[in-house]
XYZ file of C-alpha atoms in Angstrom:
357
model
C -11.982 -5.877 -14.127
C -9.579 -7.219 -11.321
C -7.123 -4.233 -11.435
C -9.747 -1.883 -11.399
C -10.618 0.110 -7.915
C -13.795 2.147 -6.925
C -17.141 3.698 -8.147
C -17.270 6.952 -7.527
C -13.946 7.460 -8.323
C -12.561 4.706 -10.701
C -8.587 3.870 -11.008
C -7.856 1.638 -13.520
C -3.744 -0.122 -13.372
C -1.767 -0.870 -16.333
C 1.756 -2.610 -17.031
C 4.120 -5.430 -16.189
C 7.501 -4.990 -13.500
C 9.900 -5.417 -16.391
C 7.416 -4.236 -19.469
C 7.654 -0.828 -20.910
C 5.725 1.203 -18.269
C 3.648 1.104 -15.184
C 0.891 3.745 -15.167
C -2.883 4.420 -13.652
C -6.208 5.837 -15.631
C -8.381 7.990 -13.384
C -11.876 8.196 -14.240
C -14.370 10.985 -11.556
C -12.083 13.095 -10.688
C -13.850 16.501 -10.551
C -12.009 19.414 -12.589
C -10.400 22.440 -10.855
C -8.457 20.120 -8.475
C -4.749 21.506 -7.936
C -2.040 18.639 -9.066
C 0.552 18.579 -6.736
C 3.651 16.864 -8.105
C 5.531 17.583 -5.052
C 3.590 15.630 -2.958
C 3.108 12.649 -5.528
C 7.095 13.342 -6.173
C 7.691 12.799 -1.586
C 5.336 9.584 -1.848
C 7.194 7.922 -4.913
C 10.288 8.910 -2.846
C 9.016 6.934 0.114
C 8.434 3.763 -2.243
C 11.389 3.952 -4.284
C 14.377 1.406 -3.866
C 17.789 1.619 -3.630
C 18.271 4.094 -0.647
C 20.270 1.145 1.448
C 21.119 -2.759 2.081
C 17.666 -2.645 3.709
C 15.696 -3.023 0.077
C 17.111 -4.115 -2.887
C 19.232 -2.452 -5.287
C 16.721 -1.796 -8.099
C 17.104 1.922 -8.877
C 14.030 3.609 -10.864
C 14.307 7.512 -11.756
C 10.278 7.425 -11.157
C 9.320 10.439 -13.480
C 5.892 10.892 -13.564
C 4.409 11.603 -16.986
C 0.565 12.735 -17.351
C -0.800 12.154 -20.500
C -4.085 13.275 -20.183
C -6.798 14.955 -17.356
C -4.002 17.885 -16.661
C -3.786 21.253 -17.655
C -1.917 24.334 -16.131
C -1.832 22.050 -13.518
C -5.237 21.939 -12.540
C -7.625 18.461 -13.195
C -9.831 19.503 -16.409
C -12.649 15.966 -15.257
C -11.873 14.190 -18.134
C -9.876 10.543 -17.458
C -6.643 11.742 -16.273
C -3.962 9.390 -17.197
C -0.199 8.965 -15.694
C 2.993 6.822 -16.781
C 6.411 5.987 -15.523
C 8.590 4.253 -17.704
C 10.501 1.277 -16.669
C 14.470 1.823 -17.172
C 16.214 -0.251 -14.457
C 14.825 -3.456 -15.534
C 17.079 -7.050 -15.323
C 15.058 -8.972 -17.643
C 17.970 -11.919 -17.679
C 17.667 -12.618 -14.043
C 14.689 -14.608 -14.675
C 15.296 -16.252 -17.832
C 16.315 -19.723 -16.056
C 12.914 -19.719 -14.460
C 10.364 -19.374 -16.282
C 8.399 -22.413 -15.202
C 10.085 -23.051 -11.745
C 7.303 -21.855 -8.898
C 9.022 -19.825 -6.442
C 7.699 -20.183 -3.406
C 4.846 -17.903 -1.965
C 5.085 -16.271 -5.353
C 1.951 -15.966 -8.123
C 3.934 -18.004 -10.682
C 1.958 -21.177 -10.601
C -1.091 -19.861 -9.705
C -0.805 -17.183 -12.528
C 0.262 -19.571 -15.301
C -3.071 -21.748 -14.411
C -5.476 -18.613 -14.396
C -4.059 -17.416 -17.740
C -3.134 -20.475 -19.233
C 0.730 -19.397 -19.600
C 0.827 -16.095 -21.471
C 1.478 -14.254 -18.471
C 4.553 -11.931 -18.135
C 6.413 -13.866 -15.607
C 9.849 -11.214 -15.774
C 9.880 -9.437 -12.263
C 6.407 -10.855 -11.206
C 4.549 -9.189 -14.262
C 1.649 -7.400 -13.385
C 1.682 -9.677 -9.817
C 4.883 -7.649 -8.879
C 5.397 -4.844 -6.025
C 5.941 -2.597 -9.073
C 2.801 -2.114 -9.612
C 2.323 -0.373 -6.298
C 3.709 2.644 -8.284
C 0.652 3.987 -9.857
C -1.523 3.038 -6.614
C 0.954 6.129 -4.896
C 0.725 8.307 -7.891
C -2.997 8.020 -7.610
C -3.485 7.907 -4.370
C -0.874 10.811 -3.563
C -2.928 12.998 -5.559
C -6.179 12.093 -3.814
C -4.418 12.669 -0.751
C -3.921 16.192 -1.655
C -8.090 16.741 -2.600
C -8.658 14.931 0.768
C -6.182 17.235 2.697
C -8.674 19.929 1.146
C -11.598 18.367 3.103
C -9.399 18.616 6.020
C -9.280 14.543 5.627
C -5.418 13.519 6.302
C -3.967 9.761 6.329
C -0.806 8.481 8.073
C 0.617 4.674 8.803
C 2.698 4.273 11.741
C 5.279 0.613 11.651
C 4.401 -1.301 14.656
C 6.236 -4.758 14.031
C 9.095 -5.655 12.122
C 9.997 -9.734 12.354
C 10.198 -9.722 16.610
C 10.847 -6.003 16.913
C 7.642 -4.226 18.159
C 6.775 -0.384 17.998
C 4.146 1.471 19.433
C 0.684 2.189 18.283
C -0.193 6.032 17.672
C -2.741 5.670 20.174
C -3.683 9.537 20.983
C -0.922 11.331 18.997
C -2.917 11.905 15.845
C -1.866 15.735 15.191
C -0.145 17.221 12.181
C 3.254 17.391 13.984
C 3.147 13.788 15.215
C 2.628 12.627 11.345
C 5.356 15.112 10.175
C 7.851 13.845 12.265
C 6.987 10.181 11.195
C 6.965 11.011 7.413
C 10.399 12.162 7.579
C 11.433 8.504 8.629
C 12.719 6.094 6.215
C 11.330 3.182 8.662
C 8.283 5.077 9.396
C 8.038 4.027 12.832
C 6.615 6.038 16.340
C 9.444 4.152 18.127
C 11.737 1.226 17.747
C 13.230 2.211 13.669
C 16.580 1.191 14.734
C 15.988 -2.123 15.824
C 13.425 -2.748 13.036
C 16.703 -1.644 10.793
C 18.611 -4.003 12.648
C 16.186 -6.796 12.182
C 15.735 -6.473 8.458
C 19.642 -6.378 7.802
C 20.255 -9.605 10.196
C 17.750 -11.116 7.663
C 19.615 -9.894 5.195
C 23.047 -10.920 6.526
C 21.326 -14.502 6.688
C 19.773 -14.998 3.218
C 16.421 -14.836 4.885
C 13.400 -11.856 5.044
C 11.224 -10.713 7.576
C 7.401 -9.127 7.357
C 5.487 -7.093 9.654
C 2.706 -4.712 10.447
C 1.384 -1.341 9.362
C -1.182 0.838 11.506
C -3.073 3.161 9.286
C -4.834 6.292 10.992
C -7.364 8.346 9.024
C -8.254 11.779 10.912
C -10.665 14.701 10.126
C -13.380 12.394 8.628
C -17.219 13.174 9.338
C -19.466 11.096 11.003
C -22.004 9.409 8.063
C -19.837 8.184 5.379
C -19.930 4.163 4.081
C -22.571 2.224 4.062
C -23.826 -1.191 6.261
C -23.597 -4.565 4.612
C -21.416 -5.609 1.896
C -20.797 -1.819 1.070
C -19.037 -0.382 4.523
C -16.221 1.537 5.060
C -14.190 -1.523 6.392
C -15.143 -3.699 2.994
C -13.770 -0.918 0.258
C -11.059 -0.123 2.834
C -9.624 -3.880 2.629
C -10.465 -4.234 -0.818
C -8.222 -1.490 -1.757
C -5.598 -2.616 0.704
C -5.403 -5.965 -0.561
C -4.442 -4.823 -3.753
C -0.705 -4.414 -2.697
C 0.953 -7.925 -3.272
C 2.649 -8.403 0.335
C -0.393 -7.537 2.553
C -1.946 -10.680 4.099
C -4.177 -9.251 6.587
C -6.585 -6.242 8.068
C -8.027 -5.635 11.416
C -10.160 -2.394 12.749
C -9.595 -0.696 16.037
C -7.845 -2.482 18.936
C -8.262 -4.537 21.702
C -11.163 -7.545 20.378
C -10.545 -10.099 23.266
C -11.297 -7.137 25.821
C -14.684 -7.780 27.932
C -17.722 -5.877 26.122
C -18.184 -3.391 29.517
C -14.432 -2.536 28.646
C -14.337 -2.467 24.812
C -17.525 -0.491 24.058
C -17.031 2.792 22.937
C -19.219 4.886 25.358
C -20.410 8.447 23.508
C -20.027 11.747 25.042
C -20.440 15.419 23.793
C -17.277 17.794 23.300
C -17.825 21.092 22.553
C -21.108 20.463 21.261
C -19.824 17.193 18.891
C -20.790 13.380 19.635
C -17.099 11.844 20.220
C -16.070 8.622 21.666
C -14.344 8.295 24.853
C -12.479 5.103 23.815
C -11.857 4.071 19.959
C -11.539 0.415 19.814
C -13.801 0.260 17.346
C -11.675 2.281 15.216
C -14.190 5.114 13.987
C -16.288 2.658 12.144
C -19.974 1.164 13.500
C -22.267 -0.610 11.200
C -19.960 0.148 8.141
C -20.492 3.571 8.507
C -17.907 6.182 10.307
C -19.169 7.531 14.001
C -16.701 10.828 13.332
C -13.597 9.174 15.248
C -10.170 8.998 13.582
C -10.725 5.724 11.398
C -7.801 3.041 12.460
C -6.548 -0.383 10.870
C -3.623 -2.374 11.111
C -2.267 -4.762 8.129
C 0.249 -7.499 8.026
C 3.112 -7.760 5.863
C 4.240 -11.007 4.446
C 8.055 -11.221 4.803
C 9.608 -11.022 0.932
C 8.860 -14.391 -0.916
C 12.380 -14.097 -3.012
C 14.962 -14.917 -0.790
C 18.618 -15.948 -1.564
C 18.353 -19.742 -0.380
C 17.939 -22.952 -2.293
C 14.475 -23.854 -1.611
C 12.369 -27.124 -2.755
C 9.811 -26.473 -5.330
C 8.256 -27.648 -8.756
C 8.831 -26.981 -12.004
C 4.912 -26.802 -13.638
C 5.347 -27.312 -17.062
C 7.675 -30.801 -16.778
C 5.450 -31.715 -13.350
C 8.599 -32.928 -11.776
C 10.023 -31.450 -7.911
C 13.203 -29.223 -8.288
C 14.940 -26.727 -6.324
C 15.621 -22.833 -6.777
C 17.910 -20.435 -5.809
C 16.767 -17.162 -6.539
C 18.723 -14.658 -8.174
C 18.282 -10.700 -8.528
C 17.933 -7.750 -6.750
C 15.435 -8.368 -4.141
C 13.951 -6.519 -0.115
C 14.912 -8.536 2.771
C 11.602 -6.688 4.079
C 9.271 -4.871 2.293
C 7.539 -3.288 5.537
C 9.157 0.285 5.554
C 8.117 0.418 1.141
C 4.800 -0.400 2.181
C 3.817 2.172 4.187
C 3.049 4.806 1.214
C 1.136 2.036 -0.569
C -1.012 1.611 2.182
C -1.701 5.440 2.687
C -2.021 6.132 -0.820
C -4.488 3.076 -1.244
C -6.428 4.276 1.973
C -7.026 7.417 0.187
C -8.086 6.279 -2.545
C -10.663 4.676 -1.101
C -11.687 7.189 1.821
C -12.168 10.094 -1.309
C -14.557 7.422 -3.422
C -16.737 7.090 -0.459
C -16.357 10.875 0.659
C -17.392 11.946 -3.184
C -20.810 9.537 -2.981
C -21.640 10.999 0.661
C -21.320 14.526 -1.198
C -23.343 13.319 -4.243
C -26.135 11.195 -2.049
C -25.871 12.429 1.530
């Protein structure tokens, strides 16, 4: 099933942008595992619209509702099952276009895959919405992995022409803190990203970017070579959020091999790396180092100016001008889809090291 993630530990997505709900099933999960709404609360927080001109205007209240799996807070192993309902919906705002393909959107390419009965309002199930129930899942396998001592943070390195930095060496708890108090969660630069995205605005237009994505505290073994690594469920998870057009692992490919490689030393009695442009993986499997990717963010397809396009079901060229409440960059949103993803995937692969070793 395409909106189904994982083997281990299945997630399974359900609902439409403007339908009644949005909400995740959770098969795997092991029972006794604490439920922390707080923390799934802060990560829906970090996704949610409406804080400024830099996203749009949508406002959803975001109330998590479990319907099964929970009890006295505590996972019971049985499918566990959440739901937020959909209450700041405008349906009308795409009434006009129901066959008009707006660019870089899934429109035509969804109404040829399922022969027209797709939900077209808001995107349907192709929308950004759905990123929802990948951060209430993967906010509460964040908290199981932050158990394991496993924690994940993503750092904003480009916005449109504004670069940040790269994390680099500052991969402790207080470094992360800091950043996830940021709405633009970025090591350096936020307030020229800010200014970027509302220039954008200002002009009709959107910009994209890129997310780095650390993962610390993870043991060397985990992932397997092949078609089964730690890089292949990492960027099959990843490109589940709509916007995300690209992955890359470590840093620094076009460096000379005598530079790149990763030469081993012991510390303390541990294997470690002395570089990590490899980013912690080697043969699919992780060598112990903090795990590190970097993904690129499409800029926001809906944008404000008439554009040339098609209308599908006449066959015919037309123009749109699209209306609604839409991000002149999704970028800063991203970054708790990404985490929340990321865990999602690290804690399937961590469970079948536990189970096979």
């Amino acid at each position: 099933m395409s909106s189904t993630l994982g083997k281990n530990l299945e997630i399974s997505i359900f609902g439409e942008s403007h339908g009644n709900a949005v909400g995740v099933v959770i098969n795997g999960l092991p029972s006794g595992e604490y439920v922390d709404k707080n923390l799934i609360n802060q990560y829906l927080k970090k996704r949610a619209t409406g804080k400024d001109k830099t996203m749009t205007a949508r406002v959803e209240a975001d109330e998590v509702q479990f319907l099964s799996g929970v009890y006295n807070d505590y996972t019971t192993g049985t499918p566990l099952t959440m739901v937020i309902y959909n209450v700041g919906q405008h349906s009308k705002d795409y009434s006009n276009i129901a066959t008009i393909a707006r660019p870089s959107h899934a429109d035509y390419s969804g109404f040829v895959r399922y022969k027209g009965f797709n939900d077209i309002r808001g995107g349907g199930h192709f929308s950004g919405r759905l990123t929802t129930p990948i951060v209430m899942a993967g906010s509460l396998c964040m908290a199981i992995l932050k158990n394991k001592g496993i924690d994940i943070c993503a750092n904003i390195i480009e916005i449109g022409s504004v670069k940040g930095q790269r994390l680099g060496n500052r991969l402790d708890k207080n470094t992360f803190d800091i950043l996830r108090e940021k709405q633009i969660q970025a090591i350096a630069n936020e307030d020229k990203m800010r200014e970027e995205i509302l220039t954008a605005r200002e002009n009709l237009d959107s910009v994209g970017g890129r997310i780095e994505c650390v993962v610390t505290g993870i043991k060397a073994g985990v992932g397997s070579p092949m078609f089964d690594g730690v890089e292949n469920n990492i960027a099959k998870a990843i490109f589940g959020i709509p916007a995300i057009k690209g992955i890359e692992f470590g840093e620094e490919c076009l460096l000379k091999g005598s530079v790149y490689n990763d030469s081993y030393k012991m510390d303390g009695g541990k294997p470690v790396t002395v570089t990590n442009h490899d980013g912690g993986i080697n043969g699919g499997i992780t060598n112990g180092m903090p795990i590190v990717f970097a993904v690129k963010v499409k800029p926001t397809p809906s944008i404000a100016r008439c554009q040339d396009t098609i209308d599908f079901k006449k066959m015919s060229d037309t123009t749109i001008e699209i209306k609604g409440r839409h991000d002149p960059c999704v970028v800063a949103r991203a970054v708790p889809c990404v985490e929340c993803v990321t865990a999602i995937a690290i804690l399937d692969m961590v469970m079948e090291s536990e189970i096979y070793g």
